[in-house]
CSV table of C-alpha atoms in Angstrom, one decimal:
chain,number,residue,atom,x,y,z
A,436,MET,CA,30.5,36.9,40.2
A,437,GLY,CA,29.7,34.8,42.9
A,438,ARG,CA,27.1,36.8,44.3
A,439,HIS,CA,26.0,37.9,40.3
A,440,SER,CA,25.9,34.0,39.6
A,441,ARG,CA,23.9,32.8,42.7
A,442,SER,CA,21.3,36.0,42.2
A,443,LEU,CA,21.1,34.6,38.2
A,444,ARG,CA,20.3,31.0,39.4
A,445,LEU,CA,17.8,32.2,41.9
A,446,CYS,CA,16.2,34.0,38.3
A,447,THR,CA,16.3,31.5,36.7
A,448,ARG,CA,14.3,29.5,39.2
A,449,ARG,CA,11.6,32.1,39.6
A,450,HIS,CA,11.2,31.4,35.8
A,451,LEU,CA,10.7,27.6,35.7
A,452,PHE,CA,8.6,28.0,38.1
A,453,GLU,CA,6.5,30.8,36.1
A,454,LEU,CA,6.3,28.9,33.1
A,455,GLU,CA,4.7,25.6,34.2
A,456,LEU,CA,2.0,26.9,35.4
A,457,LEU,CA,1.1,28.0,31.9
A,458,ASP,CA,-0.4,24.7,30.4
A,459,TYR,CA,1.4,23.2,26.7
A,460,ASP,CA,-1.9,25.1,24.5
A,461,SER,CA,-1.2,27.7,25.9
A,462,TRP,CA,2.5,27.6,25.2
A,463,TYR,CA,1.5,26.8,21.3
A,464,TYR,CA,-0.3,29.7,21.4
A,465,ILE,CA,2.5,32.4,21.6
A,466,PHE,CA,4.4,30.6,19.4
A,467,GLN,CA,2.5,30.5,16.6
A,468,LYS,CA,2.6,34.7,17.2
A,469,LEU,CA,6.5,34.7,17.0
A,470,ASN,CA,6.6,35.5,13.5
A,471,SER,CA,10.4,35.8,13.5
A,472,ILE,CA,12.4,32.3,12.5
A,473,ILE,CA,15.4,33.3,14.7
A,474,ASP,CA,12.6,33.9,17.4
A,475,GLN,CA,11.3,30.5,16.2
A,476,ASP,CA,14.0,29.1,16.8
A,477,SER,CA,15.1,30.6,20.2
A,478,PHE,CA,12.1,29.5,21.5
A,479,GLY,CA,13.0,25.9,20.7
A,480,LEU,CA,16.7,26.2,21.8
A,481,THR,CA,15.2,27.3,25.5
A,482,CYS,CA,13.5,24.3,27.1
A,483,SER,CA,12.3,20.1,26.4
A,484,THR,CA,8.7,21.3,25.8
A,485,PHE,CA,9.0,24.4,23.8
A,486,ARG,CA,11.7,22.2,21.6
A,487,ARG,CA,8.4,19.6,21.3
A,488,ILE,CA,6.1,22.5,20.5
A,489,GLN,CA,8.4,23.8,17.9
A,490,ASN,CA,8.8,20.2,16.1
A,491,SER,CA,5.5,20.0,16.4
A,492,THR,CA,4.5,22.3,13.9
A,493,SER,CA,6.7,21.0,10.6
A,494,ARG,CA,5.5,17.6,11.1
A,495,LYS,CA,4.4,16.8,7.6
A,496,SER,CA,2.6,13.1,9.1
A,497,LEU,CA,0.0,12.4,11.8
A,498,LYS,CA,-1.5,9.2,13.2
A,499,ILE,CA,-4.1,9.4,15.5
A,500,ARG,CA,-5.9,5.8,16.5
A,501,CYS,CA,-9.6,5.4,18.1
A,502,SER,CA,-8.5,5.8,21.7
A,503,ILE,CA,-5.7,7.7,23.5
A,504,GLY,CA,-5.6,5.6,27.0
A,505,HIS,CA,-8.9,4.8,28.5
A,506,THR,CA,-9.9,8.4,26.1
A,507,ILE,CA,-12.0,7.8,22.5
A,508,VAL,CA,-10.8,10.1,19.7
A,509,ASP,CA,-14.0,12.1,19.1
A,510,SER,CA,-14.1,15.6,16.8
A,511,PHE,CA,-12.4,18.1,19.3
A,512,ILE,CA,-9.2,16.1,19.6
A,513,ILE,CA,-9.5,15.3,16.6
A,514,ASN,CA,-9.9,19.3,16.1
A,515,LYS,CA,-7.8,20.2,18.6
A,516,LEU,CA,-4.1,17.8,17.3
A,517,LEU,CA,-5.1,19.2,13.2
A,518,SER,CA,-4.7,22.9,14.3
A,519,ARG,CA,-1.1,21.7,16.1
A,520,HIS,CA,0.4,20.7,12.6
A,521,ALA,CA,-1.7,21.4,10.1
A,522,THR,CA,1.1,24.0,8.3
A,523,LYS,CA,3.6,21.4,6.7
A,524,LEU,CA,0.9,18.0,6.9
A,525,GLU,CA,1.0,16.3,4.6
A,526,THR,CA,0.2,12.3,5.7
A,527,LEU,CA,-3.1,11.5,8.1
A,528,THR,CA,-3.9,8.7,9.9
A,529,LEU,CA,-6.9,8.1,11.6
A,530,GLY,CA,-8.4,4.8,12.8
A,531,GLY,CA,-5.6,2.1,11.3
A,532,CYS,CA,-6.6,-0.9,14.6
A,533,VAL,CA,-7.2,-4.1,13.3
A,534,ARG,CA,-9.4,-5.3,14.7
A,535,GLY,CA,-12.3,-2.4,13.8
A,536,CYS,CA,-12.3,1.3,14.8
A,537,GLN,CA,-16.3,2.2,15.2
A,538,HIS,CA,-15.1,6.0,16.7
A,539,ILE,CA,-14.6,7.2,13.8
A,540,THR,CA,-17.4,9.2,13.1
A,541,TYR,CA,-18.8,12.2,10.0
A,542,SER,CA,-18.2,14.6,13.1
A,543,CYS,CA,-14.5,13.3,13.8
A,544,LEU,CA,-13.7,13.9,9.4
A,545,THR,CA,-15.6,17.9,9.9
A,546,PRO,CA,-12.4,19.2,11.0
A,547,LEU,CA,-10.7,17.9,7.7
A,548,LEU,CA,-13.0,21.3,6.7
A,549,LYS,CA,-10.4,23.2,8.0
A,550,TYR,CA,-7.5,21.5,8.0
A,551,GLY,CA,-7.9,18.4,4.7
A,552,SER,CA,-5.8,20.7,2.0
A,553,THR,CA,-2.7,20.0,2.1
A,554,LEU,CA,-3.8,16.5,2.8
A,555,HIS,CA,-1.3,14.2,0.0
A,556,SER,CA,-2.1,10.8,1.6
A,557,LEU,CA,-5.2,9.7,4.3
A,558,TYR,CA,-5.9,6.5,5.8
A,559,LEU,CA,-8.7,6.2,6.9
A,560,ASP,CA,-8.3,1.3,6.8
A,561,HIS,CA,-10.2,-1.0,10.0
A,562,CYS,CA,-13.2,2.6,10.5
A,563,GLY,CA,-16.4,0.2,10.2
A,564,SER,CA,-19.1,3.7,10.8
A,565,ILE,CA,-17.0,5.1,6.9
A,566,THR,CA,-19.8,5.2,4.1
A,567,ASP,CA,-20.3,7.1,1.8
A,568,THR,CA,-21.1,10.2,3.4
A,569,GLU,CA,-18.5,11.0,5.3
A,570,LEU,CA,-16.6,9.8,1.9
A,571,GLN,CA,-18.3,12.5,-0.2
A,572,LEU,CA,-16.8,15.7,2.9
A,573,VAL,CA,-13.4,14.1,2.9
A,574,ALA,CA,-13.4,13.9,-1.2
A,575,SER,CA,-15.0,17.8,-1.3
A,576,ALA,CA,-12.0,18.3,1.8
A,577,CYS,CA,-8.6,16.8,0.3
A,578,ARG,CA,-8.6,17.8,-3.5
A,579,LEU,CA,-5.4,17.7,-3.9
A,580,LEU,CA,-4.7,13.7,-2.8
A,581,SER,CA,-3.0,11.6,-4.5
A,582,VAL,CA,-2.8,8.2,-1.9
A,583,ILE,CA,-6.2,7.7,-0.1
A,584,SER,CA,-6.4,4.0,2.2
A,585,LEU,CA,-9.5,2.8,2.6
A,586,ALA,CA,-9.5,-0.9,3.6
A,587,TYR,CA,-12.3,-2.6,6.0
A,588,THR,CA,-14.7,0.6,5.4
A,589,ARG,CA,-18.6,0.9,3.9
A,590,ILE,CA,-18.1,2.2,1.2
A,591,SER,CA,-19.9,2.0,-2.2
A,592,ASP,CA,-19.5,3.1,-5.4
A,593,ASP,CA,-21.6,5.5,-5.4
A,594,GLY,CA,-18.5,7.3,-2.5
A,595,LEU,CA,-16.1,6.3,-5.9
A,596,LYS,CA,-17.9,8.0,-8.0
A,597,VAL,CA,-17.0,11.5,-5.8
A,598,LEU,CA,-14.2,10.4,-4.8
A,599,SER,CA,-12.6,10.1,-8.7
A,600,LYS,CA,-14.9,13.6,-9.4
A,601,SER,CA,-13.0,15.9,-7.1
A,602,CYS,CA,-9.8,13.7,-6.6
A,603,LYS,CA,-8.7,14.4,-9.7
A,604,PHE,CA,-4.0,13.8,-8.5
A,605,LEU,CA,-5.0,10.1,-6.8
A,606,GLU,CA,-2.7,8.0,-7.4
A,607,GLU,CA,-2.9,5.0,-5.1
A,608,LEU,CA,-6.0,3.7,-2.8
A,609,ASN,CA,-6.7,0.7,-1.0
A,610,LEU,CA,-10.7,-1.2,-1.4
A,611,ARG,CA,-9.6,-4.0,0.6
A,612,ALA,CA,-12.2,-6.1,1.7
A,613,CYS,CA,-14.7,-3.2,0.7
A,614,ASP,CA,-17.8,-5.2,-0.2
A,615,TYR,CA,-20.1,-2.9,-1.5
A,616,ILE,CA,-17.6,-1.7,-4.9
A,617,SER,CA,-18.2,-3.2,-8.2
A,618,ASP,CA,-17.2,-2.6,-11.8
A,619,HIS,CA,-19.5,1.0,-12.0
A,620,GLY,CA,-16.2,2.6,-9.4
A,621,ILE,CA,-13.9,0.9,-10.3
A,622,PHE,CA,-15.2,2.6,-14.1
A,623,TYR,CA,-15.3,5.6,-12.6
A,624,LEU,CA,-11.5,6.1,-10.9
A,625,ASN,CA,-10.2,5.1,-14.4
A,626,GLN,CA,-12.2,6.9,-16.5
A,627,ASN,CA,-12.0,10.3,-13.8
A,628,CYS,CA,-8.7,9.9,-12.3
A,629,ARG,CA,-6.3,9.2,-14.6
A,630,GLN,CA,-3.0,9.5,-13.3
A,631,LEU,CA,-3.9,6.2,-11.1
A,632,ARG,CA,-0.3,4.1,-10.9
A,633,ALA,CA,-1.8,1.6,-7.8
A,634,LEU,CA,-5.0,-0.1,-7.0
A,635,ARG,CA,-5.4,-2.5,-4.1
A,636,ILE,CA,-8.8,-4.6,-4.0
A,637,ARG,CA,-9.2,-7.6,-2.6
A,638,GLY,CA,-12.9,-9.5,-1.7
A,639,CYS,CA,-14.6,-7.2,-3.9
A,640,TYR,CA,-17.0,-10.0,-4.5
A,641,ASN,CA,-19.2,-7.5,-6.8
A,642,ILE,CA,-16.2,-7.1,-9.2
A,643,GLY,CA,-15.5,-9.3,-12.6
A,644,GLY,CA,-12.6,-7.4,-14.6
A,645,ALA,CA,-15.3,-4.7,-17.0
A,646,GLY,CA,-14.7,-1.8,-15.0
A,647,PHE,CA,-10.9,-1.9,-16.8
A,648,ARG,CA,-11.8,-1.8,-20.0
A,649,ASP,CA,-9.9,0.2,-21.6
A,650,CYS,CA,-8.6,1.8,-18.0
A,651,SER,CA,-5.3,4.2,-18.3
A,652,PRO,CA,-1.8,3.8,-19.1
A,653,THR,CA,-0.7,4.8,-15.6
A,654,LEU,CA,-1.9,1.5,-14.4
A,655,ALA,CA,1.3,0.6,-13.1
A,656,CYS,CA,0.7,-1.8,-10.0
A,657,LEU,CA,-3.2,-4.1,-9.3
A,658,GLU,CA,-3.4,-6.6,-7.3
A,659,ALA,CA,-6.7,-8.6,-7.4
A,660,PHE,CA,-7.5,-11.1,-4.5
A,661,ASP,CA,-10.5,-12.8,-4.8
A,662,ILE,CA,-13.2,-10.6,-7.3
A,663,GLN,CA,-15.4,-13.5,-9.5
A,664,LEU,CA,-13.7,-12.3,-12.8
A,665,GLU,CA,-15.2,-12.6,-15.8
A,666,PRO,CA,-14.6,-15.9,-17.9
A,667,TYR,CA,-12.1,-14.9,-21.3
A,668,MET,CA,-13.1,-11.3,-20.7
A,669,GLY,CA,-11.4,-10.4,-16.8
A,670,VAL,CA,-7.4,-10.1,-17.3
A,671,SER,CA,-8.2,-9.2,-21.1
A,672,HIS,CA,-10.1,-5.4,-19.3
A,673,ILE,CA,-7.8,-5.5,-16.3
A,674,VAL,CA,-4.1,-4.8,-19.6
A,675,SER,CA,-6.1,-3.4,-22.1
A,676,GLY,CA,-4.1,0.2,-20.0
A,677,GLY,CA,0.0,-2.2,-21.1
A,678,GLY,CA,1.1,0.0,-18.6
A,679,LEU,CA,1.0,-2.7,-15.9
A,680,GLU,CA,4.3,-2.8,-13.9
A,681,TYR,CA,3.1,-5.3,-11.1
A,682,LEU,CA,0.4,-7.8,-10.9
A,683,SER,CA,-0.7,-9.3,-8.7
A,684,LEU,CA,-3.6,-11.9,-8.8
A,685,GLY,CA,-5.6,-14.0,-6.7
A,686,LEU,CA,-7.5,-16.1,-9.3
A,687,SER,CA,-8.0,-19.5,-6.5
A,688,PHE,CA,-11.8,-17.8,-5.8
A,689,PHE,CA,-12.0,-18.4,-9.3
A,690,ASN,CA,-14.9,-21.9,-10.0
A,691,GLY,CA,-14.0,-22.3,-13.6
A,692,ASN,CA,-12.1,-25.4,-15.1
A,693,ARG,CA,-8.3,-25.8,-16.4
A,694,LEU,CA,-9.2,-24.6,-20.2
A,695,SER,CA,-11.5,-21.5,-18.2
A,696,THR,CA,-8.9,-20.2,-16.3
A,697,ASN,CA,-5.6,-20.2,-19.1
A,698,PHE,CA,-8.3,-18.8,-21.2
A,699,LEU,CA,-8.4,-15.9,-18.5
A,700,LEU,CA,-4.4,-15.4,-18.3
A,701,ASP,CA,-4.2,-16.2,-22.0
A,702,PRO,CA,-4.3,-11.8,-22.4
A,703,ILE,CA,-1.1,-11.2,-20.1
A,704,GLY,CA,0.7,-12.9,-22.0
A,705,LEU,CA,-0.5,-12.1,-25.7
A,706,GLY,CA,1.7,-8.6,-26.0
A,707,PHE,CA,-0.4,-6.3,-22.7
A,708,GLY,CA,1.7,-7.4,-20.3
A,709,SER,CA,5.3,-6.8,-21.7
A,710,LYS,CA,5.5,-3.8,-19.1
A,711,LEU,CA,5.8,-6.9,-16.5
A,712,LYS,CA,8.0,-6.5,-13.7
A,713,TYR,CA,6.4,-8.9,-10.8
A,714,LEU,CA,3.0,-11.3,-12.1
A,715,ASN,CA,1.7,-14.0,-9.5
A,716,ILE,CA,-0.6,-15.9,-10.4
A,717,SER,CA,0.0,-19.1,-7.7
A,718,ALA,CA,-2.1,-21.3,-7.3
A,719,SER,CA,-3.1,-21.1,-10.5
A,720,ARG,CA,-4.9,-24.0,-13.3
A,721,VAL,CA,-2.3,-23.6,-15.7
A,722,ASP,CA,-0.9,-25.6,-18.1
A,723,ASP,CA,2.8,-25.3,-20.4
A,724,GLY,CA,1.1,-23.2,-23.2
A,725,VAL,CA,-0.3,-20.8,-21.0
A,726,ILE,CA,3.3,-19.8,-19.1
A,727,LEU,CA,4.3,-20.6,-22.6
A,728,LYS,CA,2.6,-16.9,-23.9
A,729,ILE,CA,3.5,-14.9,-20.8
A,730,SER,CA,6.7,-17.1,-20.5
A,731,ARG,CA,7.3,-14.8,-24.6
A,732,GLY,CA,5.0,-12.0,-24.0
A,733,CYS,CA,6.8,-10.4,-21.3
A,734,PRO,CA,10.5,-10.7,-22.1
A,735,LEU,CA,10.9,-7.8,-18.2
A,736,LEU,CA,9.7,-10.1,-16.0
A,737,GLN,CA,12.6,-10.1,-12.7
A,738,GLU,CA,9.5,-11.7,-10.5
A,739,TRP,CA,7.3,-14.3,-11.2
A,740,ASN,CA,5.4,-16.2,-8.4
A,741,LEU,CA,3.7,-20.1,-9.2
A,742,THR,CA,3.7,-21.3,-5.4
A,743,PHE,CA,1.3,-24.1,-6.4
A,744,CYS,CA,0.8,-24.1,-9.9
A,745,GLY,CA,1.5,-28.4,-10.6
A,746,GLY,CA,0.1,-27.8,-14.0
A,747,ILE,CA,3.3,-26.5,-15.5
A,748,GLU,CA,5.5,-30.0,-17.4
A,749,ILE,CA,8.8,-30.5,-18.3
A,750,SER,CA,8.1,-27.9,-21.7
A,751,GLY,CA,6.4,-25.0,-19.3
A,752,TRP,CA,10.1,-24.8,-17.5
A,753,GLU,CA,11.3,-24.7,-20.5
A,754,SER,CA,9.6,-22.2,-21.4
A,755,ILE,CA,10.9,-19.9,-18.1
A,756,GLY,CA,14.5,-20.6,-19.9
A,757,LEU,CA,14.5,-19.5,-22.5
A,758,TYR,CA,12.6,-16.6,-22.4
A,759,CYS,CA,12.9,-15.3,-19.4
A,760,GLN,CA,15.8,-13.2,-19.0
A,761,ASN,CA,15.7,-11.2,-17.1
A,762,LEU,CA,13.6,-13.3,-14.3
A,763,GLU,CA,15.4,-12.4,-10.4
A,764,THR,CA,13.7,-14.5,-8.0
A,765,LEU,CA,11.2,-17.7,-8.7
A,766,HIS,CA,8.5,-19.4,-6.6
A,767,VAL,CA,7.7,-22.8,-7.3
A,768,ALA,CA,7.1,-24.0,-4.2
A,769,GLY,CA,4.0,-26.4,-4.3
A,770,CYS,CA,5.7,-27.1,-7.6
A,771,ASP,CA,7.5,-30.5,-7.1
A,772,ILE,CA,4.8,-32.9,-9.6
A,773,HIS,CA,6.7,-32.4,-13.1
A,774,LEU,CA,10.0,-29.7,-10.9
A,775,CYS,CA,11.9,-32.8,-12.0
A,776,GLU,CA,16.1,-32.5,-13.1
A,777,LYS,CA,15.1,-31.8,-16.8
A,778,GLY,CA,13.0,-28.4,-15.1
A,779,LEU,CA,16.0,-27.1,-13.2
A,780,VAL,CA,18.1,-27.6,-15.2
A,781,SER,CA,16.3,-25.4,-17.7
A,782,ILE,CA,16.0,-22.5,-15.4
A,783,GLY,CA,19.7,-23.3,-14.0
A,784,ALA,CA,20.6,-22.5,-18.2
A,785,GLY,CA,19.0,-19.7,-18.9
A,786,CYS,CA,17.6,-17.4,-16.5
A,787,LYS,CA,21.1,-16.0,-16.3
A,788,ARG,CA,19.6,-13.5,-13.8
A,789,LEU,CA,18.6,-15.6,-11.5
A,790,SER,CA,19.3,-15.1,-7.7
A,791,LEU,CA,16.4,-16.1,-5.9
A,792,LEU,CA,15.1,-19.8,-5.2
A,793,PHE,CA,12.4,-20.7,-3.9
A,794,ILE,CA,10.9,-24.7,-3.5
A,795,ASP,CA,10.0,-27.3,-1.1
A,796,GLU,CA,12.9,-28.8,1.1
A,797,GLU,CA,12.9,-31.8,-0.8
A,798,PHE,CA,14.8,-30.4,-2.9
A,799,SER,CA,17.1,-30.1,-0.6
A,800,TRP,CA,19.3,-33.8,-2.5
A,801,ASN,CA,19.0,-32.9,-5.5
A,802,ASP,CA,21.8,-31.9,-7.6
A,803,ASP,CA,21.0,-30.0,-10.0
A,804,LEU,CA,19.9,-27.0,-7.1
A,805,THR,CA,23.7,-27.6,-5.8
A,806,SER,CA,24.6,-26.5,-8.9
A,807,LEU,CA,22.3,-23.9,-8.8
A,808,GLN,CA,23.7,-22.6,-5.3
A,809,ARG,CA,27.8,-22.4,-6.8
A,810,GLN,CA,26.2,-20.2,-9.7
A,811,GLY,CA,25.1,-17.8,-6.6
A,812,VAL,CA,21.6,-19.2,-6.4
A,813,GLU,CA,19.8,-18.6,-2.9
A,814,ILE,CA,17.5,-21.0,-2.8
A,815,LYS,CA,14.7,-20.9,1.0
A,816,PHE,CA,13.3,-23.7,1.4
A,817,GLN,CA,10.2,-22.2,1.4
A,818,GLU,CA,6.5,-21.1,0.2
A,819,SER,CA,6.0,-17.4,-0.5
A,820,TRP,CA,2.7,-16.4,-2.3
A,821,ASN,CA,3.1,-12.8,-1.9
A,822,ASP,CA,5.6,-10.8,-1.1
A,823,VAL,CA,5.0,-7.3,-2.0
A,824,PRO,CA,8.3,-5.3,-3.6
A,825,SER,CA,8.2,-1.8,-2.0
A,826,TRP,CA,8.4,-0.1,-5.1
A,827,ALA,CA,4.7,-1.2,-6.3
A,828,PHE,CA,2.6,0.4,-3.3
A,829,LYS,CA,2.7,3.2,-0.4
A,830,THR,CA,0.0,1.8,1.9
A,831,LEU,CA,1.6,-1.6,2.0
A,832,GLU,CA,4.3,1.1,3.7
A,833,ASN,CA,1.3,2.4,5.9
A,834,GLU,CA,0.4,-1.1,7.0
A,835,ARG,CA,4.0,-2.6,8.0
A,836,GLY,CA,4.4,1.0,9.8
A,837,HIS,CA,1.7,-0.2,12.1
């Protein structure tokens, strides 16, 4: 028995040595030729290398940086990686370097023509070489896309037009810092992608809001910062679909007086924002009239960010307490000028579901704040400008994963 065991060990060592003579790609090729599930499982049980090969064929998500060590990623490397994982691949991230990536060019995207048909999510953030030409290739290769992130790329309205016509199932799009996008591009998205659920635009200074006119009621989540909203009509177009549940507006860039800013936000409380659960209008120059309209017109609000909205006086806080019965989180840091004891009393008495309050530390001595704490409200003495809930954007999850 001992002789047989010794012979078996020698045989095993010899075969392991022979296995090492073949490279990874050769074994991957052999694995692809195994038609039986049982054979594939047995292959994966042989050793850790074979297990990695087996696992790689079932991956649904793949991230490829613009460089691997000292090697710059090119079309050959991308093609090689995609060929290994393409069977069930649904999510692909290319580039993603915060400092910017100029290496993801047209040739790097050509493998998508062969392997992109199963993709549902594509992330090309910070790929500064991506223009309309590259986007047209993506649109023709990945027609099943539901999520695409193009933050900090050089695409324009023409690219969005092609994308919106080819990818009819788009549900979420990130256009942060896409300087060449205007209302024309937004119009193409709204007209052609009638399943669009979430859109992020920031630093797109050519967008005034007209592109949202008669937008799809499926648009539920919108983040719009540093855009040149049209006075009076900008927000009116944005909420025209009536389906928004999440709305975050950065109005500090708007160069109007308080009267025009109030008119700008009026449409939110006039019926079109009735489904809103989250609203961020931090640093806005609003008064009690707008707060009253929004409080009455948005009965489903669960979180409201009013950080540095210093124009709200006592009647505004009373409106929140009276009408915002579903409010769970309220941001009021920077509103200390008029947020007096009566304001806190009104909020505490009316907002029975309130569980989290962001406020200035100078209120820590306030007896009414202590009373709120006794009611189970968590108090955080800090500013929170844009605390986005996890349900709003899939592209945000990818950013956090970097």
